[in-house]
mmCIF file of C-alpha atoms and ligand atoms in Angstrom:
data_model
loop_
_atom_site.group_PDB
_atom_site.id
_atom_site.type_symbol
_atom_site.label_atom_id
_atom_site.label_comp_id
_atom_site.label_asym_id
_atom_site.label_seq_id
_atom_site.Cartn_x
_atom_site.Cartn_y
_atom_site.Cartn_z
ATOM 1 C CA UNK A 26 9.058 -22.964 47.895
ATOM 2 C CA UNK A 27 6.641 -20.764 46.345
ATOM 3 C CA UNK A 28 7.737 -19.996 42.486
ATOM 4 C CA UNK A 29 6.709 -17.393 40.288
ATOM 5 C CA UNK A 30 7.776 -17.615 36.982
ATOM 6 C CA UNK A 31 7.558 -15.871 33.812
ATOM 7 C CA UNK A 32 7.939 -16.366 30.299
ATOM 8 C CA UNK A 33 9.755 -13.525 29.943
ATOM 9 C CA UNK A 34 11.385 -10.776 31.741
ATOM 10 C CA UNK A 35 13.289 -7.468 32.066
ATOM 11 C CA UNK A 36 16.916 -7.442 33.894
ATOM 12 C CA UNK A 37 17.716 -3.623 34.840
ATOM 13 C CA UNK A 38 20.797 -3.383 36.403
ATOM 14 C CA UNK A 39 22.491 -0.512 38.002
ATOM 15 C CA UNK A 40 24.762 0.280 35.076
ATOM 16 C CA UNK A 41 21.380 0.712 33.343
ATOM 17 C CA UNK A 42 19.447 2.787 35.942
ATOM 18 C CA UNK A 43 22.788 5.375 36.109
ATOM 19 C CA UNK A 44 22.368 5.543 32.633
ATOM 20 C CA UNK A 45 18.991 6.639 32.788
ATOM 21 C CA UNK A 46 19.667 8.994 35.772
ATOM 22 C CA UNK A 47 22.459 10.314 33.550
ATOM 23 C CA UNK A 48 19.636 10.962 30.684
ATOM 24 C CA UNK A 49 17.324 12.775 33.364
ATOM 25 C CA UNK A 50 19.792 15.255 34.313
ATOM 26 C CA UNK A 51 20.644 15.911 30.825
ATOM 27 C CA UNK A 52 19.492 18.888 28.987
ATOM 28 C CA UNK A 53 17.446 16.520 26.566
ATOM 29 C CA UNK A 54 14.470 14.769 27.491
ATOM 30 C CA UNK A 55 13.773 13.554 24.074
ATOM 31 C CA UNK A 56 15.728 13.903 20.652
ATOM 32 C CA UNK A 57 19.360 14.514 22.295
ATOM 33 C CA UNK A 58 22.838 12.594 21.746
ATOM 34 C CA UNK A 59 21.714 9.246 23.303
ATOM 35 C CA UNK A 60 19.331 8.162 20.303
ATOM 36 C CA UNK A 61 21.798 8.335 17.322
ATOM 37 C CA UNK A 62 24.363 6.744 19.993
ATOM 38 C CA UNK A 63 21.343 3.966 20.645
ATOM 39 C CA UNK A 64 21.172 4.004 16.415
ATOM 40 C CA UNK A 65 25.128 3.943 16.147
ATOM 41 C CA UNK A 66 25.849 0.903 17.847
ATOM 42 C CA UNK A 67 22.631 -1.144 17.285
ATOM 43 C CA UNK A 68 23.248 -0.932 13.799
ATOM 44 C CA UNK A 69 27.323 -1.985 14.370
ATOM 45 C CA UNK A 70 25.483 -4.833 16.474
ATOM 46 C CA UNK A 71 23.351 -5.664 13.743
ATOM 47 C CA UNK A 72 26.164 -5.295 10.983
ATOM 48 C CA UNK A 73 23.718 -2.979 8.608
ATOM 49 C CA UNK A 74 24.201 0.975 7.968
ATOM 50 C CA UNK A 75 21.457 2.866 9.198
ATOM 51 C CA UNK A 76 19.196 2.492 11.870
ATOM 52 C CA UNK A 77 16.024 4.767 12.714
ATOM 53 C CA UNK A 78 14.954 4.260 16.682
ATOM 54 C CA UNK A 79 11.231 5.394 16.763
ATOM 55 C CA UNK A 80 8.790 4.667 19.920
ATOM 56 C CA UNK A 81 7.430 0.959 19.285
ATOM 57 C CA UNK A 82 8.243 -1.989 16.896
ATOM 58 C CA UNK A 83 4.519 -1.252 16.083
ATOM 59 C CA UNK A 84 5.158 2.310 15.090
ATOM 60 C CA UNK A 85 8.894 0.644 13.336
ATOM 61 C CA UNK A 86 6.478 -1.599 10.878
ATOM 62 C CA UNK A 87 4.388 1.135 9.791
ATOM 63 C CA UNK A 88 7.180 3.271 9.260
ATOM 64 C CA UNK A 89 8.839 1.343 7.287
ATOM 65 C CA UNK A 90 5.984 0.084 4.972
ATOM 66 C CA UNK A 91 5.012 4.038 4.225
ATOM 67 C CA UNK A 92 8.627 4.117 3.707
ATOM 68 C CA UNK A 93 8.443 1.441 0.987
ATOM 69 C CA UNK A 94 5.197 3.398 -0.589
ATOM 70 C CA UNK A 95 2.919 0.984 0.426
ATOM 71 C CA UNK A 96 -0.426 2.337 -0.039
ATOM 72 C CA UNK A 97 -4.062 2.114 -0.235
ATOM 73 C CA UNK A 98 -4.749 -1.080 -2.365
ATOM 74 C CA UNK A 99 -1.938 -2.805 -2.108
ATOM 75 C CA UNK A 100 -1.688 -6.355 -0.801
ATOM 76 C CA UNK A 101 1.187 -7.506 1.619
ATOM 77 C CA UNK A 102 1.785 -11.231 2.746
ATOM 78 C CA UNK A 103 2.492 -12.334 6.047
ATOM 79 C CA UNK A 104 3.029 -15.213 8.691
ATOM 80 C CA UNK A 105 -0.563 -15.767 10.417
ATOM 81 C CA UNK A 106 1.211 -17.132 13.696
ATOM 82 C CA UNK A 107 3.113 -13.594 14.403
ATOM 83 C CA UNK A 108 2.141 -10.981 17.235
ATOM 84 C CA UNK A 109 -0.442 -8.863 15.679
ATOM 85 C CA UNK A 110 1.079 -5.854 14.712
ATOM 86 C CA UNK A 111 3.026 -7.743 11.855
ATOM 87 C CA UNK A 112 -0.106 -7.953 9.962
ATOM 88 C CA UNK A 113 -1.935 -4.577 11.280
ATOM 89 C CA UNK A 114 1.077 -2.476 9.844
ATOM 90 C CA UNK A 115 -0.470 -2.816 6.807
ATOM 91 C CA UNK A 116 -4.022 -2.092 7.179
ATOM 92 C CA UNK A 117 -2.962 1.699 8.629
ATOM 93 C CA UNK A 118 -1.201 1.840 5.458
ATOM 94 C CA UNK A 119 -4.795 0.801 3.715
ATOM 95 C CA UNK A 120 -3.356 -2.294 2.336
ATOM 96 C CA UNK A 121 -4.655 -5.707 2.152
ATOM 97 C CA UNK A 122 -3.479 -8.797 3.987
ATOM 98 C CA UNK A 123 -2.548 -11.836 2.777
ATOM 99 C CA UNK A 124 -1.125 -15.055 4.534
ATOM 100 C CA UNK A 125 0.542 -18.232 3.761
ATOM 101 C CA UNK A 126 1.130 -21.204 6.196
ATOM 102 C CA UNK A 127 3.765 -21.780 8.028
ATOM 103 C CA UNK A 128 6.793 -24.518 8.641
ATOM 104 C CA UNK A 129 5.602 -27.249 10.388
ATOM 105 C CA UNK A 130 9.220 -27.887 12.467
ATOM 106 C CA UNK A 131 10.222 -24.143 11.938
ATOM 107 C CA UNK A 132 7.325 -22.657 12.623
ATOM 108 C CA UNK A 133 8.382 -19.451 10.242
ATOM 109 C CA UNK A 134 6.708 -18.325 7.078
ATOM 110 C CA UNK A 135 6.447 -21.819 4.770
ATOM 111 C CA UNK A 136 8.599 -21.222 1.099
ATOM 112 C CA UNK A 137 6.647 -23.475 -0.188
ATOM 113 C CA UNK A 138 2.874 -21.568 1.035
ATOM 114 C CA UNK A 139 5.025 -18.485 -0.275
ATOM 115 C CA UNK A 140 5.535 -20.116 -3.449
ATOM 116 C CA UNK A 141 1.659 -21.408 -3.938
ATOM 117 C CA UNK A 142 0.329 -18.215 -3.040
ATOM 118 C CA UNK A 143 2.492 -16.133 -5.439
ATOM 119 C CA UNK A 144 2.052 -18.786 -8.463
ATOM 120 C CA UNK A 145 -1.731 -18.205 -8.423
ATOM 121 C CA UNK A 146 -1.658 -14.387 -8.289
ATOM 122 C CA UNK A 147 -0.903 -12.693 -11.019
ATOM 123 C CA UNK A 148 2.954 -10.916 -11.088
ATOM 124 C CA UNK A 149 2.585 -7.332 -9.727
ATOM 125 C CA UNK A 150 -0.595 -8.301 -7.438
ATOM 126 C CA UNK A 151 1.521 -8.534 -4.058
ATOM 127 C CA UNK A 152 4.123 -5.489 -2.908
ATOM 128 C CA UNK A 153 5.390 -6.758 0.276
ATOM 129 C CA UNK A 154 6.419 -10.051 2.183
ATOM 130 C CA UNK A 155 6.926 -9.465 5.925
ATOM 131 C CA UNK A 156 8.629 -12.629 7.194
ATOM 132 C CA UNK A 157 8.588 -12.789 10.686
ATOM 133 C CA UNK A 158 11.703 -14.309 12.935
ATOM 134 C CA UNK A 159 8.996 -16.362 15.207
ATOM 135 C CA UNK A 160 10.602 -17.308 18.247
ATOM 136 C CA UNK A 161 13.727 -16.100 17.248
ATOM 137 C CA UNK A 162 14.493 -18.262 14.314
ATOM 138 C CA UNK A 163 15.559 -16.682 11.170
ATOM 139 C CA UNK A 164 13.904 -16.649 8.431
ATOM 140 C CA UNK A 165 15.674 -18.083 5.129
ATOM 141 C CA UNK A 166 15.612 -14.294 3.892
ATOM 142 C CA UNK A 167 18.278 -15.474 0.862
ATOM 143 C CA UNK A 168 15.305 -18.004 -0.389
ATOM 144 C CA UNK A 169 12.651 -15.363 0.297
ATOM 145 C CA UNK A 170 14.915 -12.873 -1.908
ATOM 146 C CA UNK A 171 15.231 -15.131 -4.699
ATOM 147 C CA UNK A 172 11.192 -15.424 -5.164
ATOM 148 C CA UNK A 173 10.988 -11.454 -4.232
ATOM 149 C CA UNK A 174 13.041 -10.574 -6.963
ATOM 150 C CA UNK A 175 11.120 -12.478 -9.725
ATOM 151 C CA UNK A 176 8.105 -10.978 -8.456
ATOM 152 C CA UNK A 177 9.136 -7.995 -7.625
ATOM 153 C CA UNK A 178 8.202 -7.712 -4.056
ATOM 154 C CA UNK A 179 9.645 -5.551 -1.127
ATOM 155 C CA UNK A 180 11.481 -7.312 2.262
ATOM 156 C CA UNK A 181 10.679 -5.750 5.298
ATOM 157 C CA UNK A 182 12.144 -8.768 7.822
ATOM 158 C CA UNK A 183 10.017 -8.452 11.457
ATOM 159 C CA UNK A 184 13.227 -9.126 13.486
ATOM 160 C CA UNK A 185 11.290 -8.314 16.750
ATOM 161 C CA UNK A 186 12.145 -11.965 17.993
ATOM 162 C CA UNK A 187 15.699 -12.436 16.618
ATOM 163 C CA UNK A 188 18.533 -9.490 17.462
ATOM 164 C CA UNK A 189 21.226 -11.792 18.005
ATOM 165 C CA UNK A 190 20.323 -14.553 15.608
ATOM 166 C CA UNK A 191 21.997 -15.692 12.936
ATOM 167 C CA UNK A 192 21.601 -17.707 9.783
ATOM 168 C CA UNK A 193 24.450 -19.108 7.087
ATOM 169 C CA UNK A 194 23.620 -18.654 3.272
ATOM 170 C CA UNK A 195 24.028 -20.398 1.038
ATOM 171 C CA UNK A 196 28.062 -19.163 0.786
ATOM 172 C CA UNK A 197 28.288 -20.542 4.679
ATOM 173 C CA UNK A 198 28.858 -16.372 5.274
ATOM 174 C CA UNK A 199 27.017 -15.591 8.993
ATOM 175 C CA UNK A 200 23.666 -13.628 8.421
ATOM 176 C CA UNK A 201 22.118 -11.413 11.122
ATOM 177 C CA UNK A 202 18.775 -11.126 11.628
ATOM 178 C CA UNK A 203 17.787 -7.412 10.625
ATOM 179 C CA UNK A 204 21.206 -6.555 8.663
ATOM 180 C CA UNK A 205 19.345 -6.249 5.568
ATOM 181 C CA UNK A 206 21.624 -8.043 2.860
ATOM 182 C CA UNK A 207 18.551 -9.926 1.467
ATOM 183 C CA UNK A 208 15.665 -7.378 2.926
ATOM 184 C CA UNK A 209 14.854 -3.636 1.895
ATOM 185 C CA UNK A 210 14.568 -3.293 5.784
ATOM 186 C CA UNK A 211 14.468 -4.805 9.192
ATOM 187 C CA UNK A 212 12.128 -3.779 12.410
ATOM 188 C CA UNK A 213 12.635 -4.395 16.323
ATOM 189 C CA UNK A 214 11.106 -4.152 19.185
ATOM 190 C CA UNK A 215 12.350 -3.006 22.694
ATOM 191 C CA UNK A 216 9.084 -3.879 25.008
ATOM 192 C CA UNK A 217 10.836 -5.180 27.961
ATOM 193 C CA UNK A 218 9.453 -8.897 27.093
ATOM 194 C CA UNK A 219 12.011 -8.774 24.168
ATOM 195 C CA UNK A 220 15.930 -9.106 24.084
ATOM 196 C CA UNK A 221 16.767 -5.392 24.916
ATOM 197 C CA UNK A 222 14.286 -3.483 26.672
ATOM 198 C CA UNK A 223 13.490 0.261 26.304
ATOM 199 C CA UNK A 224 10.817 0.406 27.900
ATOM 200 C CA UNK A 225 8.813 1.032 24.940
ATOM 201 C CA UNK A 226 10.785 1.393 21.649
ATOM 202 C CA UNK A 227 11.601 0.245 18.454
ATOM 203 C CA UNK A 228 13.950 0.309 15.125
ATOM 204 C CA UNK A 229 14.301 0.072 11.892
ATOM 205 C CA UNK A 230 17.619 -0.895 9.748
ATOM 206 C CA UNK A 231 18.559 -0.856 6.214
ATOM 207 C CA UNK A 232 20.873 -0.607 4.092
ATOM 208 C CA UNK A 233 18.960 1.625 1.529
ATOM 209 C CA UNK A 234 20.081 5.563 2.065
ATOM 210 C CA UNK A 235 17.002 7.192 0.092
ATOM 211 C CA UNK A 236 14.971 4.739 2.785
ATOM 212 C CA UNK A 237 16.553 5.835 5.225
ATOM 213 C CA UNK A 238 16.303 9.587 4.677
ATOM 214 C CA UNK A 239 12.541 9.223 4.518
ATOM 215 C CA UNK A 240 12.063 7.433 7.504
ATOM 216 C CA UNK A 241 14.031 9.818 9.363
ATOM 217 C CA UNK A 242 11.443 12.100 8.100
ATOM 218 C CA UNK A 243 7.834 10.141 8.525
ATOM 219 C CA UNK A 244 9.402 9.882 12.084
ATOM 220 C CA UNK A 245 8.852 13.156 12.856
ATOM 221 C CA UNK A 246 5.335 14.630 11.253
ATOM 222 C CA UNK A 247 7.467 14.535 7.878
ATOM 223 C CA UNK A 248 8.793 17.943 8.917
ATOM 224 C CA UNK A 249 12.783 18.467 7.615
ATOM 225 C CA UNK A 250 14.895 21.271 7.169
ATOM 226 C CA UNK A 251 17.399 19.539 4.399
ATOM 227 C CA UNK A 252 16.297 19.253 0.389
ATOM 228 C CA UNK A 253 13.860 22.684 0.418
ATOM 229 C CA UNK A 254 10.677 21.615 -2.331
ATOM 230 C CA UNK A 255 10.063 25.793 -2.242
ATOM 231 C CA UNK A 256 12.089 27.827 -3.899
ATOM 232 C CA UNK A 257 11.780 31.516 -2.386
ATOM 233 C CA UNK A 258 12.889 34.493 -4.597
ATOM 234 C CA UNK A 259 13.402 36.763 -1.538
ATOM 235 C CA UNK A 260 16.075 34.759 1.434
ATOM 236 C CA UNK A 261 14.848 36.970 3.872
ATOM 237 C CA UNK A 262 11.548 34.766 4.101
ATOM 238 C CA UNK A 263 13.907 31.810 4.590
ATOM 239 C CA UNK A 264 15.568 32.216 8.373
ATOM 240 C CA UNK A 265 17.311 29.516 9.939
ATOM 241 C CA UNK A 266 13.879 28.779 11.384
ATOM 242 C CA UNK A 267 12.294 27.823 8.247
ATOM 243 C CA UNK A 268 11.514 24.232 7.837
ATOM 244 C CA UNK A 269 8.992 22.366 5.370
ATOM 245 C CA UNK A 270 6.608 19.775 6.345
ATOM 246 C CA UNK A 271 7.219 17.643 2.682
ATOM 247 C CA UNK A 272 4.767 14.393 3.989
ATOM 248 C CA UNK A 273 2.417 13.275 6.121
ATOM 249 C CA UNK A 274 4.061 11.749 9.105
ATOM 250 C CA UNK A 275 4.054 11.133 12.675
ATOM 251 C CA UNK A 276 5.301 11.499 15.673
ATOM 252 C CA UNK A 277 7.244 8.299 15.983
ATOM 253 C CA UNK A 278 10.057 9.647 18.147
ATOM 254 C CA UNK A 279 11.658 7.447 21.111
ATOM 255 C CA UNK A 280 12.230 9.296 24.418
ATOM 256 C CA UNK A 281 16.519 10.084 25.121
ATOM 257 C CA UNK A 282 15.785 7.874 28.192
ATOM 258 C CA UNK A 283 14.510 5.049 26.571
ATOM 259 C CA UNK A 284 17.731 5.367 24.073
ATOM 260 C CA UNK A 285 19.737 5.484 26.988
ATOM 261 C CA UNK A 286 18.377 2.480 28.878
ATOM 262 C CA UNK A 287 18.132 0.486 25.563
ATOM 263 C CA UNK A 288 21.902 1.614 24.817
ATOM 264 C CA UNK A 289 23.109 0.346 27.956
ATOM 265 C CA UNK A 290 21.063 -2.445 27.867
ATOM 266 C CA UNK A 291 22.866 -3.265 24.362
ATOM 267 C CA UNK A 292 25.769 -3.802 26.068
ATOM 268 C CA UNK A 293 24.450 -6.935 27.869
ATOM 269 C CA UNK A 294 22.812 -8.136 24.441
ATOM 270 C CA UNK A 295 25.675 -11.295 23.786
ATOM 271 C CA UNK A 296 25.948 -11.945 27.256
ATOM 272 C CA UNK A 297 22.140 -12.358 27.345
ATOM 273 C CA UNK A 298 22.214 -14.862 24.324
ATOM 274 C CA UNK A 299 24.699 -16.898 25.533
ATOM 275 C CA UNK A 300 22.394 -17.272 28.800
ATOM 276 C CA UNK A 301 19.216 -17.976 26.243
ATOM 277 C CA UNK A 302 21.161 -20.644 24.751
ATOM 278 C CA UNK A 303 22.173 -22.124 27.886
ATOM 279 C CA UNK A 304 18.081 -22.171 28.698
ATOM 280 C CA UNK A 305 17.649 -24.015 25.200
ATOM 281 C CA UNK A 306 19.889 -26.509 25.604
ATOM 282 C CA UNK A 307 18.633 -27.829 28.709
ATOM 283 C CA UNK A 308 14.989 -27.880 27.584
ATOM 284 C CA UNK A 309 16.163 -29.771 24.735
ATOM 285 C CA UNK A 310 18.329 -31.784 26.573
ATOM 286 C CA UNK A 311 15.451 -32.407 28.920
ATOM 287 C CA UNK A 312 12.826 -33.275 26.349
ATOM 288 C CA UNK A 313 15.037 -35.514 24.121
ATOM 289 C CA UNK A 314 13.662 -38.901 23.648
ATOM 290 C CA UNK A 315 9.662 -37.751 25.558
ATOM 291 C CA UNK A 316 6.545 -36.949 23.032
ATOM 292 C CA UNK A 317 7.475 -33.297 23.701
ATOM 293 C CA UNK A 318 8.150 -31.710 20.130
ATOM 294 C CA UNK A 319 10.165 -28.866 20.179
ATOM 295 C CA UNK A 320 11.300 -25.917 17.787
ATOM 296 C CA UNK A 321 13.567 -27.054 14.893
ATOM 297 C CA UNK A 322 17.125 -26.908 15.783
ATOM 298 C CA UNK A 323 19.284 -26.998 13.040
ATOM 299 C CA UNK A 324 22.974 -25.442 13.380
ATOM 300 C CA UNK A 325 22.747 -23.114 9.996
ATOM 301 C CA UNK A 326 20.427 -21.403 11.726
ATOM 302 C CA UNK A 327 21.079 -19.503 15.069
ATOM 303 C CA UNK A 328 17.665 -19.408 16.987
ATOM 304 C CA UNK A 329 18.101 -15.736 19.260
ATOM 305 C CA UNK A 330 15.423 -17.717 21.336
ATOM 306 C CA UNK A 331 12.907 -14.823 22.116
ATOM 307 C CA UNK A 332 10.718 -17.850 23.258
ATOM 308 C CA UNK A 333 11.628 -21.715 23.970
ATOM 309 C CA UNK A 334 8.089 -23.320 22.418
ATOM 310 C CA UNK A 335 7.065 -27.207 22.327
ATOM 311 C CA UNK A 336 3.912 -28.645 21.341
ATOM 312 C CA UNK A 337 2.214 -30.980 23.403
ATOM 313 C CA UNK A 338 -0.852 -32.997 23.388
ATOM 314 C CA UNK A 339 -2.551 -31.898 26.233
ATOM 315 C CA UNK A 340 -1.464 -28.291 25.941
ATOM 316 C CA UNK A 341 -4.447 -26.523 27.906
ATOM 317 C CA UNK A 342 -4.049 -29.337 30.396
ATOM 318 C CA UNK A 343 -0.158 -28.439 30.453
ATOM 319 C CA UNK A 344 -0.976 -24.421 30.801
ATOM 320 C CA UNK A 345 -3.152 -24.692 33.643
ATOM 321 C CA UNK A 346 -1.055 -27.014 35.611
ATOM 322 C CA UNK A 347 1.975 -24.961 35.521
ATOM 323 C CA UNK A 348 0.019 -22.012 36.059
ATOM 324 C CA UNK A 349 -0.963 -24.017 39.453
ATOM 325 C CA UNK A 350 2.584 -24.695 40.071
ATOM 326 C CA UNK A 351 3.443 -20.761 39.642
ATOM 327 C CA UNK A 352 4.893 -20.765 35.984
ATOM 328 C CA UNK A 353 3.142 -18.540 33.993
ATOM 329 C CA UNK A 354 3.937 -19.886 30.478
ATOM 330 C CA UNK A 355 2.469 -18.427 27.298
ATOM 331 C CA UNK A 356 0.922 -18.653 24.239
ATOM 332 C CA UNK A 357 2.151 -17.721 20.884
ATOM 333 C CA UNK A 358 0.273 -17.003 18.977
ATOM 334 C CA UNK A 359 -3.433 -16.938 18.568
ATOM 335 C CA UNK A 360 -3.387 -17.238 14.618
ATOM 336 C CA UNK A 361 -4.058 -13.857 13.365
ATOM 337 C CA UNK A 362 -5.825 -14.571 10.650
ATOM 338 C CA UNK A 363 -8.761 -16.048 13.218
ATOM 339 C CA UNK A 364 -8.879 -12.941 15.086
ATOM 340 C CA UNK A 365 -12.777 -11.498 14.827
ATOM 341 C CA UNK A 366 -10.805 -8.566 13.368
ATOM 342 C CA UNK A 367 -9.498 -9.872 10.255
ATOM 343 C CA UNK A 368 -12.600 -12.754 9.795
ATOM 344 C CA UNK A 369 -14.537 -9.872 8.669
ATOM 345 C CA UNK A 370 -12.105 -9.725 5.247
ATOM 346 C CA UNK A 371 -13.215 -13.403 4.499
ATOM 347 C CA UNK A 372 -10.545 -15.537 6.498
ATOM 348 C CA UNK A 373 -12.098 -18.473 8.422
ATOM 349 C CA UNK A 374 -11.109 -21.814 10.336
ATOM 350 C CA UNK A 375 -9.434 -24.752 7.952
ATOM 351 C CA UNK A 376 -7.684 -21.839 6.053
ATOM 352 C CA UNK A 377 -3.957 -22.633 7.266
ATOM 353 C CA UNK A 378 -3.897 -26.014 8.756
ATOM 354 C CA UNK A 379 -0.365 -26.128 9.805
ATOM 355 C CA UNK A 380 -0.633 -23.096 12.210
ATOM 356 C CA UNK A 381 -4.180 -23.886 13.393
ATOM 357 C CA UNK A 382 -2.694 -27.289 14.338
ATOM 358 C CA UNK A 383 0.390 -25.689 15.961
ATOM 359 C CA UNK A 384 -1.810 -23.043 17.455
ATOM 360 C CA UNK A 385 -3.634 -26.246 19.255
ATOM 361 C CA UNK A 386 -0.299 -28.017 21.102
ATOM 362 C CA UNK A 387 1.900 -24.953 21.192
ATOM 363 C CA UNK A 388 3.123 -23.625 24.569
ATOM 364 C CA UNK A 389 5.878 -21.030 25.280
ATOM 365 C CA UNK A 390 8.101 -21.752 28.040
ATOM 366 C CA UNK A 391 9.957 -19.852 30.594
ATOM 367 C CA UNK A 392 13.197 -18.128 28.465
ATOM 368 C CA UNK A 393 14.652 -15.531 29.593
ATOM 369 C CA UNK A 394 18.761 -14.709 31.200
ATOM 370 C CA UNK A 395 17.818 -14.285 34.602
ATOM 371 C CA UNK A 396 15.928 -17.530 35.027
ATOM 372 C CA UNK A 397 17.968 -19.670 37.499
ATOM 373 C CA UNK A 398 19.030 -23.224 37.006
ATOM 374 C CA UNK A 399 16.942 -23.920 39.943
ATOM 375 C CA UNK A 400 14.188 -22.452 38.234
ATOM 376 C CA UNK A 401 14.151 -23.812 35.168
ATOM 377 C CA UNK A 402 14.883 -27.901 36.763
ATOM 378 C CA UNK A 403 11.746 -27.026 38.307
ATOM 379 C CA UNK A 404 9.774 -25.853 35.317
ATOM 380 C CA UNK A 405 11.431 -29.379 33.317
ATOM 381 C CA UNK A 406 9.972 -31.641 36.165
ATOM 382 C CA UNK A 407 6.975 -30.015 36.401
ATOM 383 C CA UNK A 408 6.617 -30.446 32.612
ATOM 384 C CA UNK A 409 7.457 -34.105 32.770
ATOM 385 C CA UNK A 410 5.736 -35.443 35.492
ATOM 386 C CA UNK A 411 2.600 -33.572 33.798
ATOM 387 C CA UNK A 412 3.519 -34.739 29.931
ATOM 388 C CA UNK A 413 5.298 -38.125 30.436
ATOM 389 C CA UNK A 414 3.791 -39.717 33.795
HETATM 390 C C1 PLP B 509 6.183 -7.167 20.070
HETATM 391 C C2 PLP B 509 6.321 -7.601 18.471
HETATM 392 C C3 PLP B 509 6.380 -6.379 17.563
HETATM 393 C C4 PLP B 509 5.455 -4.907 18.430
HETATM 394 O O1 PLP B 509 6.443 -4.324 19.094
HETATM 395 P P1 PLP B 509 5.945 -3.691 19.947
HETATM 396 O O2 PLP B 509 7.178 -3.100 20.653
HETATM 397 O O3 PLP B 509 4.885 -4.389 21.243
HETATM 398 O O4 PLP B 509 4.947 -2.621 19.275
HETATM 399 C C5 PLP B 509 5.998 -6.530 16.741
HETATM 400 N N1 PLP B 509 6.435 -8.218 16.210
HETATM 401 C C6 PLP B 509 6.528 -8.851 16.799
HETATM 402 C C7 PLP B 509 7.100 -10.183 15.941
HETATM 403 C C8 PLP B 509 6.544 -8.957 18.023
HETATM 404 O O5 PLP B 509 6.999 -9.751 19.012
#
């Protein structure tokens, strides 16, 4: 048997295909009814008031920061263990990026390193923080909110890995990732390796109506037909064609075809999470009582399991061995502060020792709803024979 098993993979059903074809045959290829329908359903799924669909997750990060008013000279905080886009979005706004180290066991940004960073700078030095629900592990935003309140920070949750994840807050209430009960806004991605595939696509969620209206305008060039700023004395100059560009926005629109696909995929989101949890449970059981370290498992934190990450002694060896066996594991992530582009701002090896040590040992195993039992058994066997011989 010749296996070829990736770390993540989308699943397109007949229903998904039909939904896209229907959108193709409709009057709208873009800016049609499927977008609003997807936004409504997604807001419902996450449990927030507003959702704005955009062209990808990176555009979602950029627009959210713009709507926060992040500009040149501002400073934001994020985790070094994330996809580069979480940090890049701040650079797009002309802001500077500061990193805080991760937690050794959960791999998400550590509260203590955030406190260290905040305490060693004057109040008001940082404008916003972008916590990332890494691998699907929910950041405790209630704790971050307390700090944000004290230090006047805006919170943008990067929930690209965590639709369907949640944590239990101090009142034992379930807080869905991206519901914005503690954050000012959250972002999601619909890239095919993520939970919900649109081809390319992204979403910003928020409960703040002012922010929501800004996002709608920024998504399409800063153009609007509502709340005109200019006052024309002669009404004949303002026909129904009239619109105003009130801000410098972008073309970050998603198409109706993509929204139709994502909307159809959303119907299987719950099912997908259940499958991911079955897979995670089996991995946990297989690696229990071995030298293999897994991401922290805590019943108060429901991991959405975009990834299943383990740490092993000989990571390079295991990665190469798995490749030879047709198992294409992946490394998430090379710390952002060590990227050549980020080193120009002064960061270097040794700055964030926990993140750097994590990076030396981490490897993401196959994790997607259509991974079969047989395939997972094969992956586990290859890992155990290599690491625990
Ligand atoms: C995928 C991802 C993004 C960017 O999403 P795109 O849709 O690929 O632009 C941002 N942050 C994280 C953590 C991601 O995994």
